[in-house]
Coordinates of C-alpha atoms in Angstrom, one line a residue:
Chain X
X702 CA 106.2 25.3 -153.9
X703 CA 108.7 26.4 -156.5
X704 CA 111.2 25.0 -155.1
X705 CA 110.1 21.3 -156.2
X706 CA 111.2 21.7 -159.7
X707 CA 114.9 21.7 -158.7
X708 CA 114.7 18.8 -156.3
X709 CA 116.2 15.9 -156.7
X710 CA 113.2 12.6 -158.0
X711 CA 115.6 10.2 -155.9
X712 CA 115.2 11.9 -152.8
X713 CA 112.1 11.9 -150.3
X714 CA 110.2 14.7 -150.5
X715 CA 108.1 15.4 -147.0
X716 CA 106.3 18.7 -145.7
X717 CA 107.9 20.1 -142.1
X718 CA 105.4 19.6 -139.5
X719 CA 106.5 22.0 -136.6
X720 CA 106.8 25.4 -135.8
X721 CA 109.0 27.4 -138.3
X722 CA 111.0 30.9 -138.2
X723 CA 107.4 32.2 -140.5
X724 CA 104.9 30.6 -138.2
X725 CA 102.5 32.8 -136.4
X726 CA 102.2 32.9 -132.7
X727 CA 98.8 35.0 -130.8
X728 CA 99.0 36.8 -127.9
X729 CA 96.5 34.6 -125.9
X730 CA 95.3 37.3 -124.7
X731 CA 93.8 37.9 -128.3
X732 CA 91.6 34.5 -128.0
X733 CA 89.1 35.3 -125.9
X734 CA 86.2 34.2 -128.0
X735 CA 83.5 37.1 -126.3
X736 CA 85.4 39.4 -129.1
X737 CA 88.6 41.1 -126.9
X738 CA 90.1 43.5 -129.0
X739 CA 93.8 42.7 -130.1
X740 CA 95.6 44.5 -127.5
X741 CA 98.2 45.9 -130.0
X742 CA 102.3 45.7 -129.7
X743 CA 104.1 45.1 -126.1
X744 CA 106.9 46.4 -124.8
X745 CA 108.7 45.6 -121.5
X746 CA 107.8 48.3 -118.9
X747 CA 111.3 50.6 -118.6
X748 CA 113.8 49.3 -115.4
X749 CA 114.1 50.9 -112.4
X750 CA 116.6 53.5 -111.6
X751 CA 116.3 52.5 -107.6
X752 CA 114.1 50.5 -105.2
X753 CA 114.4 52.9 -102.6
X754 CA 110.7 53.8 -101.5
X755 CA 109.3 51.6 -104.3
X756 CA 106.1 49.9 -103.8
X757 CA 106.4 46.0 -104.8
X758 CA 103.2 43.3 -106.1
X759 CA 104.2 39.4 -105.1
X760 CA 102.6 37.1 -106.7
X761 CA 102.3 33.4 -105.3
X762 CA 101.6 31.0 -107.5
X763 CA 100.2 28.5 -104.6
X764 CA 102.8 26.1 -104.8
X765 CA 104.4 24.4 -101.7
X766 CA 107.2 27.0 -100.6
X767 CA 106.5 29.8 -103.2
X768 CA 105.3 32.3 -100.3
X769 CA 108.1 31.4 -98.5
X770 CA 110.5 32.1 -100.7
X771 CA 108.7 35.5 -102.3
X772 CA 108.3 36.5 -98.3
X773 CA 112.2 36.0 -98.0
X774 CA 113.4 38.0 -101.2
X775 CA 111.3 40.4 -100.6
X776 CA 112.4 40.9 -96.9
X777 CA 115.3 41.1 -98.5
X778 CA 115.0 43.6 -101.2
X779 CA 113.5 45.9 -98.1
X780 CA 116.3 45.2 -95.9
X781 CA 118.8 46.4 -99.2
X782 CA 117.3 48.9 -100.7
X783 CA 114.6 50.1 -98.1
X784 CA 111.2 49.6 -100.7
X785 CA 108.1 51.4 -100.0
X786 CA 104.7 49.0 -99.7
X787 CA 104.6 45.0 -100.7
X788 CA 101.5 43.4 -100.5
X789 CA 101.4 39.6 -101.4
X790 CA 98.2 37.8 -104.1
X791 CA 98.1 34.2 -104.0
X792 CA 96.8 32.5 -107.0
X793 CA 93.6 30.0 -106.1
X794 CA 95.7 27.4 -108.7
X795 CA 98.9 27.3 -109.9
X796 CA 97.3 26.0 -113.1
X797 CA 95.6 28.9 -114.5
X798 CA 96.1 32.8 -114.8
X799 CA 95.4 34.8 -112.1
X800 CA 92.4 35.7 -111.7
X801 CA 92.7 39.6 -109.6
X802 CA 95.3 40.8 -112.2
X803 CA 93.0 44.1 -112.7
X804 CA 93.1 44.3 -108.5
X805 CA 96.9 44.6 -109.1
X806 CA 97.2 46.5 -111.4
X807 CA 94.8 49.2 -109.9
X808 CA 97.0 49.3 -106.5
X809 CA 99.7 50.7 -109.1
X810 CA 102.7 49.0 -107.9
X811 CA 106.2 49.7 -109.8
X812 CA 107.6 46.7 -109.6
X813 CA 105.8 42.7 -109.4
X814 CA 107.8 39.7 -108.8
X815 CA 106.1 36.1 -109.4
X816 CA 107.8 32.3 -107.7
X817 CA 106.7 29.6 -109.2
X818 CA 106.7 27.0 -105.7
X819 CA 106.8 23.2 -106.1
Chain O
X611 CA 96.6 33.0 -143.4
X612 CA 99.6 31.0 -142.9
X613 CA 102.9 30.7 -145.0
X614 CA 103.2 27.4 -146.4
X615 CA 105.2 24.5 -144.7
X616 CA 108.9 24.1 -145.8
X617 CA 109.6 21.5 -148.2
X618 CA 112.4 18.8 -146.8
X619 CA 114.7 16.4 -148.7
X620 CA 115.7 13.4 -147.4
X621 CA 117.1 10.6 -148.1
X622 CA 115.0 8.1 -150.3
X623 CA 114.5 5.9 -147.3
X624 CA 112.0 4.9 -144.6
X625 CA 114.5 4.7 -141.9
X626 CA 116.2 8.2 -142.4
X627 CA 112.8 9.6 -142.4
X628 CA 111.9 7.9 -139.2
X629 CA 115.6 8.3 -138.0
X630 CA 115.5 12.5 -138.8
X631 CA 112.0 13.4 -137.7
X632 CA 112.6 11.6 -133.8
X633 CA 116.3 13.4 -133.8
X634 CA 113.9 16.5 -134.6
X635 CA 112.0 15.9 -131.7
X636 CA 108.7 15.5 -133.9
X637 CA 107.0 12.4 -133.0
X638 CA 105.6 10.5 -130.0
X639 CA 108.4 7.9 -129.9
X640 CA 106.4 5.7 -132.2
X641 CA 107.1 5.9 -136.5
X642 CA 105.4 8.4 -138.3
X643 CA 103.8 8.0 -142.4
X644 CA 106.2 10.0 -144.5
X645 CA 104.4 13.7 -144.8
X646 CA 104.2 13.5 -148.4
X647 CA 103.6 16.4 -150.5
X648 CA 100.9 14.3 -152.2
X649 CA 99.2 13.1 -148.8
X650 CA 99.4 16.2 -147.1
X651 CA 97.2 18.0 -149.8
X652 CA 94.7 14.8 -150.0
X653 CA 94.3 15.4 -146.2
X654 CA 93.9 19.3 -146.6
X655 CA 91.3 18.5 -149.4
X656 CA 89.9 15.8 -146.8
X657 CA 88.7 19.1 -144.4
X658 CA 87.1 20.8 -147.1
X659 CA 89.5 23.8 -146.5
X660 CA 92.1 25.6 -148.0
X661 CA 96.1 24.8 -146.3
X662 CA 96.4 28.4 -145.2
X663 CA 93.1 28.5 -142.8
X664 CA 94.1 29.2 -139.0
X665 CA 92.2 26.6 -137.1
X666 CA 93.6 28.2 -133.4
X667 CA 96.7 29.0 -131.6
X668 CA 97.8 25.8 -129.6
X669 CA 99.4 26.3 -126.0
X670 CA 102.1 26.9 -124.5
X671 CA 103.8 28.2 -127.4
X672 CA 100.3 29.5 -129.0
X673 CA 101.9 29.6 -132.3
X674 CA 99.2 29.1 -135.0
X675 CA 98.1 26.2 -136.4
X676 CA 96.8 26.0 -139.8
X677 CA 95.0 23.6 -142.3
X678 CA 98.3 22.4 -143.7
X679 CA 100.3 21.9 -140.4
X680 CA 97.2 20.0 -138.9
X681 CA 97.2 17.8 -142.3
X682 CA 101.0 17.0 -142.1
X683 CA 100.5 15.8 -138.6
X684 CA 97.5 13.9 -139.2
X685 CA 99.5 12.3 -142.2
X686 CA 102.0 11.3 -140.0
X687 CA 100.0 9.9 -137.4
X688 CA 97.8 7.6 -140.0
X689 CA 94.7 9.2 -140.4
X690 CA 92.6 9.2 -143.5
X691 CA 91.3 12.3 -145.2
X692 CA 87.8 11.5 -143.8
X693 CA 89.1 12.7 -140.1
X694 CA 89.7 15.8 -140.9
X695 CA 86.5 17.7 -139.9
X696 CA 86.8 15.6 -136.5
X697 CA 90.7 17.3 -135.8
X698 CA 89.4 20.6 -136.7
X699 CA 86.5 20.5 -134.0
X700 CA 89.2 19.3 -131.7
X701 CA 92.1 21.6 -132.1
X702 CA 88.7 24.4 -131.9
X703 CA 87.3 22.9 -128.6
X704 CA 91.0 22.9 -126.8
X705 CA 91.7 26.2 -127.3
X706 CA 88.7 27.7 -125.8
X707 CA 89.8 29.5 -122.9
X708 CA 87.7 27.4 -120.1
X709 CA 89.7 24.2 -121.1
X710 CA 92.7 25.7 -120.0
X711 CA 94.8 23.9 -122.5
X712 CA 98.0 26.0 -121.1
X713 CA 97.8 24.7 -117.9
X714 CA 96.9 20.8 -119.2
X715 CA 99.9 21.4 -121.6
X716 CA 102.6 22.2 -119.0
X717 CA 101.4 20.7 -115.6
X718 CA 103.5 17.9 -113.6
X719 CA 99.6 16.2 -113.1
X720 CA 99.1 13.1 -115.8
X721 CA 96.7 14.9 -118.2
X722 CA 95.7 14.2 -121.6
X723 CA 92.9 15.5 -123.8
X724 CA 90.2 12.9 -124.3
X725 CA 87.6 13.4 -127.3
X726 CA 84.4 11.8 -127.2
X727 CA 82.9 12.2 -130.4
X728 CA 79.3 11.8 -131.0
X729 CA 76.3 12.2 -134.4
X730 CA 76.5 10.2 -137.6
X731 CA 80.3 11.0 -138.2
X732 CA 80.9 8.2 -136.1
X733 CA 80.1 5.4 -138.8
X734 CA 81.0 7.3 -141.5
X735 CA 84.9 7.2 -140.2
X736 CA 84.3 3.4 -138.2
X737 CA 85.0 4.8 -134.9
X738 CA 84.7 2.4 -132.4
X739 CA 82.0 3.2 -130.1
X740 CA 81.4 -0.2 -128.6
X741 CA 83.5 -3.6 -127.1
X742 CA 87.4 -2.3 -126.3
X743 CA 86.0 1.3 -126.9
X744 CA 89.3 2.9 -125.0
X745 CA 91.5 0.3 -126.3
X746 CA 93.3 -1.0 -129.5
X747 CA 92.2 -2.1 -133.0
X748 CA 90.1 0.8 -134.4
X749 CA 92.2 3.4 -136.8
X750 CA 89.7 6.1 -136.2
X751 CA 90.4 6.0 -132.5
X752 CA 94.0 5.1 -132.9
X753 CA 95.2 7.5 -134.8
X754 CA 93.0 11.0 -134.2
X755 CA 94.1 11.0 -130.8
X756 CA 98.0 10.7 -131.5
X757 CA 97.2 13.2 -134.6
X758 CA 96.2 16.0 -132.0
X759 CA 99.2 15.0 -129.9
X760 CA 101.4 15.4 -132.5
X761 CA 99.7 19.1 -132.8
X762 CA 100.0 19.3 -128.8
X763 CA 103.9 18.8 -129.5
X764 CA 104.6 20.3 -132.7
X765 CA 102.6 23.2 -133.1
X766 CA 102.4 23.8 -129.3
X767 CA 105.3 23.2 -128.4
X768 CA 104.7 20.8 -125.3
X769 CA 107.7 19.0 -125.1
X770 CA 108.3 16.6 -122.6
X771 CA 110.6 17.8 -119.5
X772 CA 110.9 21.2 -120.9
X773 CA 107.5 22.4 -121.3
X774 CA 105.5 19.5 -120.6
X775 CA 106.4 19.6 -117.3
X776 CA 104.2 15.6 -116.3
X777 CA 106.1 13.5 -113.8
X778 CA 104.6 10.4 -114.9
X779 CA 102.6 11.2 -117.9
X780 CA 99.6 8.9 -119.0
X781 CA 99.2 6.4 -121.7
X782 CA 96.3 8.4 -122.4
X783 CA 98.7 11.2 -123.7
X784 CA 99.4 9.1 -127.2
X785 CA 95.9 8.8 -128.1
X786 CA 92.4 9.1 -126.3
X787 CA 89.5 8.9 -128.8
X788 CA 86.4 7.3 -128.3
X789 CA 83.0 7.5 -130.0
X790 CA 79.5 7.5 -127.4
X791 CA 77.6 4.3 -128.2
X792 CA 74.2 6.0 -128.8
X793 CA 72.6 3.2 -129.9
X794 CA 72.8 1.4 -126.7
X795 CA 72.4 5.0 -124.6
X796 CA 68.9 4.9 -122.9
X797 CA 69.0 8.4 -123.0
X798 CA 69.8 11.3 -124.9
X799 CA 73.3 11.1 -126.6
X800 CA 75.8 14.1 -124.8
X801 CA 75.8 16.7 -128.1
X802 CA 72.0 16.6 -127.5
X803 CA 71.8 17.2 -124.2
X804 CA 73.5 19.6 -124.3
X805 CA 71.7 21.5 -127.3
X806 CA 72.9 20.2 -130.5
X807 CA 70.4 17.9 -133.0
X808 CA 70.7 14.5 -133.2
X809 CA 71.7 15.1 -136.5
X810 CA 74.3 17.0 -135.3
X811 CA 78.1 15.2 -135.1
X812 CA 80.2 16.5 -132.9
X813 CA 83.5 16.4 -130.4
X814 CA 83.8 17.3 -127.0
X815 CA 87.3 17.3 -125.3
X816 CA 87.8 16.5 -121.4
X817 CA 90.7 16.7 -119.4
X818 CA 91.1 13.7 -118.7
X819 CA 93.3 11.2 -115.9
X820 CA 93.6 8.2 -116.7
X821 CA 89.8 6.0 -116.5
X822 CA 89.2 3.7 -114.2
X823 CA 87.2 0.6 -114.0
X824 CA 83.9 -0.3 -111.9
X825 CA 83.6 -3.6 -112.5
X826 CA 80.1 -4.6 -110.9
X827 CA 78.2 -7.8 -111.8
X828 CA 76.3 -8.5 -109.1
X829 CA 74.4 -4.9 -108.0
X830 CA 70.4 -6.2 -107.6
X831 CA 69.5 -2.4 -108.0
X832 CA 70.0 1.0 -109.1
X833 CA 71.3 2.4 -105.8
X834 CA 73.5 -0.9 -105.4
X835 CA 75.3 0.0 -108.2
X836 CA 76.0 3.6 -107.6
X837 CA 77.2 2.6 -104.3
X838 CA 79.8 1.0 -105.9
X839 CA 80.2 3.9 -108.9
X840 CA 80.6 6.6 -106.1
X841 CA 83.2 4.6 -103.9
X842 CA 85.2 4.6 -107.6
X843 CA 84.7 8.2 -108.3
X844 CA 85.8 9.2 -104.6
X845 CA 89.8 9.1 -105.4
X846 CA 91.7 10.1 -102.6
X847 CA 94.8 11.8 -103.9
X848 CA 93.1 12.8 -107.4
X849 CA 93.4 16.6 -108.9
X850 CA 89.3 16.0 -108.3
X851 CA 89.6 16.2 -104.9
X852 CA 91.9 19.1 -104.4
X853 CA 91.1 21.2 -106.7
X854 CA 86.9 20.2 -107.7
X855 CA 86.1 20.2 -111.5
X856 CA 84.4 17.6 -113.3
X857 CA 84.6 14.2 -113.5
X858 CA 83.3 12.0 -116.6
X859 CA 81.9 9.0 -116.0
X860 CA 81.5 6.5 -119.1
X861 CA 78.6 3.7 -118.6
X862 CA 79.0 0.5 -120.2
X863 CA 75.9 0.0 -121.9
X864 CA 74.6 -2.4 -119.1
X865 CA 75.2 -0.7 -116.9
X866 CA 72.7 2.2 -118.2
X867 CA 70.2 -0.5 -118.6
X868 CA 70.4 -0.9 -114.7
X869 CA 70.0 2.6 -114.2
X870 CA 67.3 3.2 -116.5
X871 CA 65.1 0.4 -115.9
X872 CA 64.7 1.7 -112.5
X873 CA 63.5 4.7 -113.7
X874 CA 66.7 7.1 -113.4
X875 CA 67.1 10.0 -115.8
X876 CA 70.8 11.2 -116.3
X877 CA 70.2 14.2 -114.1
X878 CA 68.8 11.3 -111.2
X879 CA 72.2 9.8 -111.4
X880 CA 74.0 12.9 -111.2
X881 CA 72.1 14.1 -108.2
X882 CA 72.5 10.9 -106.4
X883 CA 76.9 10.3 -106.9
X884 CA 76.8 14.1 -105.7
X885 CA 74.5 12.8 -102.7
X886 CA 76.6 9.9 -101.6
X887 CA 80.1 11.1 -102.9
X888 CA 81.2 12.2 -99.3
X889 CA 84.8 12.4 -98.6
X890 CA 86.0 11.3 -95.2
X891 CA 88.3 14.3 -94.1
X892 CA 90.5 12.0 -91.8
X893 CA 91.5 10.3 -95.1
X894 CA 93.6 13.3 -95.9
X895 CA 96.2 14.1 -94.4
X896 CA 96.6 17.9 -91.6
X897 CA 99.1 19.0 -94.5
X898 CA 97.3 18.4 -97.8
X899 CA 94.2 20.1 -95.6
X900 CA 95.7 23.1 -95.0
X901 CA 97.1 23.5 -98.8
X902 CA 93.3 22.1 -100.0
X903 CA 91.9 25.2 -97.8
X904 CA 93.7 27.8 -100.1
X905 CA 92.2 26.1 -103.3
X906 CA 88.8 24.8 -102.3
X907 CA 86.3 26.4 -100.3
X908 CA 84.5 23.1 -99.6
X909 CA 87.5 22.4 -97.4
X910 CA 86.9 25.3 -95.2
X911 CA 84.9 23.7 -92.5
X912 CA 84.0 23.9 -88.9
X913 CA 86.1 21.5 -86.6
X914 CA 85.1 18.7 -85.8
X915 CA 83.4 18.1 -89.5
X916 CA 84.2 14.9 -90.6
X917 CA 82.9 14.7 -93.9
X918 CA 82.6 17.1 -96.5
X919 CA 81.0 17.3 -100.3
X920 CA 84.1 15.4 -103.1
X921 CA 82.5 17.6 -105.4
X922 CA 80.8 21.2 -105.1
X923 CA 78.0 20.5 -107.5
X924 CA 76.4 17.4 -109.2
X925 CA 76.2 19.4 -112.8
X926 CA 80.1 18.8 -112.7
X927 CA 79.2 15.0 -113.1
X928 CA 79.1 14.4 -117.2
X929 CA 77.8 11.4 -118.6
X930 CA 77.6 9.5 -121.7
X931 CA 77.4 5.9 -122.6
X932 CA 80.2 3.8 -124.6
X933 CA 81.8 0.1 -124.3
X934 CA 80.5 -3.2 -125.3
X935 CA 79.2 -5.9 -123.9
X936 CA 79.7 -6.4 -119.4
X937 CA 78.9 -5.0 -116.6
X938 CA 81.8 -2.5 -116.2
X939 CA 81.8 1.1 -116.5
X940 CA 84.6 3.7 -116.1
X941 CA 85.4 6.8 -114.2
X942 CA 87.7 9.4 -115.5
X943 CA 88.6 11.8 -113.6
X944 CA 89.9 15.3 -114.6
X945 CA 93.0 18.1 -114.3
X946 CA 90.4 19.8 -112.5
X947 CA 91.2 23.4 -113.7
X948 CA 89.7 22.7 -116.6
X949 CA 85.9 22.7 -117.8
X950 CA 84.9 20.5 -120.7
X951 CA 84.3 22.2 -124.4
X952 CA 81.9 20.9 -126.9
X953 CA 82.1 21.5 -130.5
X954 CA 79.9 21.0 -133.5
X955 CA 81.5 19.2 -136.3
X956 CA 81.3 21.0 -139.6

């Protein structure tokens, strides 16, 4: 705390309590306390050049009208662009991750879209 | 390790600190002790750690939280130095997966983390453990609990209406802090139940609604008065009954006198709330049925049932002893998605 020596004595001097531009911030999925290796760098997956044929992951967060309005965009999308397979998950709680994330990910779909109902 | 916190300069007065740090958005609506240079490192000395230590990443923002940022907040909230090892164990035991402090942090339900702290710490700090346990008058109580909401603001970022997403809130969300009265307990204390040593001190965080009361002074027996306990635990309309989870229930030291004189081990009470707590399906409404169906298995029943289990299993019943004097105890019920964390204090 260099910095003290050139501030001025009749000023108040106090510590910032929050989050700053140099604080920290974990990938939660780096807590898991059983030992999870960090799971290195993201990057956002690269954007479609077309939805034609594509096969798209809904995810319902079990909210009051979230299928409903997933179920219409997505009857949408198909009606638009003519997608391959959807295939809806609904969360057992909104309040906690989903819990079949692996199940997704293993029916490989290229594109997922999430509604968060309420 | 963490960089250390930025030094401010104010104005050499109380009221443009006050005035600047609620513009910031960093209190709970109340005033905050000036976050001294001076006080913050007695505090960090207070923990027996260095400033830089990471205690854990604090949700929804999950940026780190270390020695220093804890000790600035706990400053500012009014703790002494001596709390210290008590906000550590906290800001551990909430960011243990199973608590589910993301969802707790950003949910419309009125949650709050309540710390029940238990082991010799308890007198060496003067937290209040007996008469007026949940209420006002007791610094340890006071201020710990609006120390780690501080954190739950500050550090994680839960800010009300933007991520702290409540619709009501709780008065439990400034400050819920309460020692087990183990000296009135007929029973094991909690941290030893559940495997630590008496010796041991400890906190263990629940996610909590606010408690409420069962006032009953006039039970002749045992089962009498867990009639009435059961009826209280049995909210209709509580995140208990949609989604399951625990429930805490907090015996007035009477109370467990009843209990225990008739014989009744903590597990007998358990089993026997789980027995009677039956809920009466045509309490809830068709609607709220069909939505419980898609959370709770429990609610997937024959027709024609007409009443089906509150809970799924008595072990989801925790109990400890705390209060003064009368024959009251208190439920609190929980978020639900949620399970409760224990944590040795070191």
């Amino acid at each position: 705390m260099s910095a003290e020596k050139n501030m001025n004595p009749n000023r108040l001097r106090v510590l910032h309590p929050a989050v700053e531009a140099h604080t920290p911030v974990k990938n939660p999925h780096d807590l898991i306390p059983e030992g999870a290796k960090a799971q290195g760098r993201r990057y956002l997956a690269p954007r479609l050049s077309s939805l034609t044929g594509k096969r798209l992951a809904l995810l319902d967060n079990n909210k009051v009208n979230a299928r409903e309005l997933l179920t219409a965009f997505s009857k949408q999308l198909n009606e638009q662009f003519g997608l391959g397979d959807i295939k809806m998950w609904r969360k057992p709680t909104s309040a906690a991750p989903a819990p079949f994330i692996a199940e997704i990910s293993a029916w490989k779909p290229d594109l997922m879209l999430t509604a968060s109902g309420d | 390790m963490s960089d250390h916190a930025t030094l401010l300069e104010l104005d050499l007065s109380d009221d443009t600190l006050q005035e600047y740090f609620w513009q910031q958005g960093w209190t709970d609506g109340l005033p905050v002790v000036a976050p001294t240079p001076e006080r913050v490192a007695a505090m960090i000395a207070g923990s027996g750690l260095t400033g830089d230590v990471e205690i854990a990443a604090i949700a929804p923002g999950y940026a780190l939280c270390s020695v220093e940022k804890l000790a600035i907040n706990a400053v500012m909230a009014g703790c002494k130095p001596s709390y210290m090892s008590v906000l550590v164990a906290a800001l551990r035991a909430m960011a243990v997966p199973k608590f589910n402090l993301s969802g707790i942090q950003s949910t419309t339900h009125p949650v709050a983390p309540m710390f029940v702290v238990n082991g010799p710490i308890r007198h060496d700090i003067e937290l209040n453990c007996g008469s007026n346990v949940f209420g006002q008058g007791f610094r340890a109580n006071a201020t710990i609990g609006r120390a780690i909401r501080l954190v739950l603001m500050n550090i994680g970022q839960g800010i009300p209406g933007k991520t702290d997403m409540a619709t009501h809130g709780t008065p439990c969300k400034f400050s819920f802090c309460a020692g087990e009265n183990e000296e009135q307990n007929p029973w094991e204390p909690f941290h030893v139940e559940h495997g630590l040593a008496k010796t041991d001190s400890s906190v263990f965080v629940h996610a909590a609604e606010a408690p409420h009361n069962v006032q009953d002074h006039a039970s002749a027996n045992a089962s009498e008065l867990l009639l009435m306990i059961s009826d209280v635990m049995m909210t209709i309309g509580g995140n208990n009954m949609s989604s399951g989870g625990e429930m805490l229930l907090v015996l007035g030291p009477e109370h467990a006198a009843i209990l225990a004189k008739h014989g009744m081990s903590k597990d007998d009470v358990r089993y026997d709330l789980h027995r009677r707590m039956r809920l009466q399906l045509n309490r809830v409404s068709e609607g709220c049925q069909e939505w419980y169906r898609t959370k709770r298995k429990t609610f997937n029943v024959a027709p024609g049932t007409t009443h089906i289990p509150y809970l799924d299993e008595a072990s989801q019943i925790q109990i400890v002893v705390a209060g003064g004097q009368g024959l009251h105890s208190m439920v609190v019920p929980s978020f639900g998605i949620s399970h409760f964390v224990l944590e040795k204090i070191v």
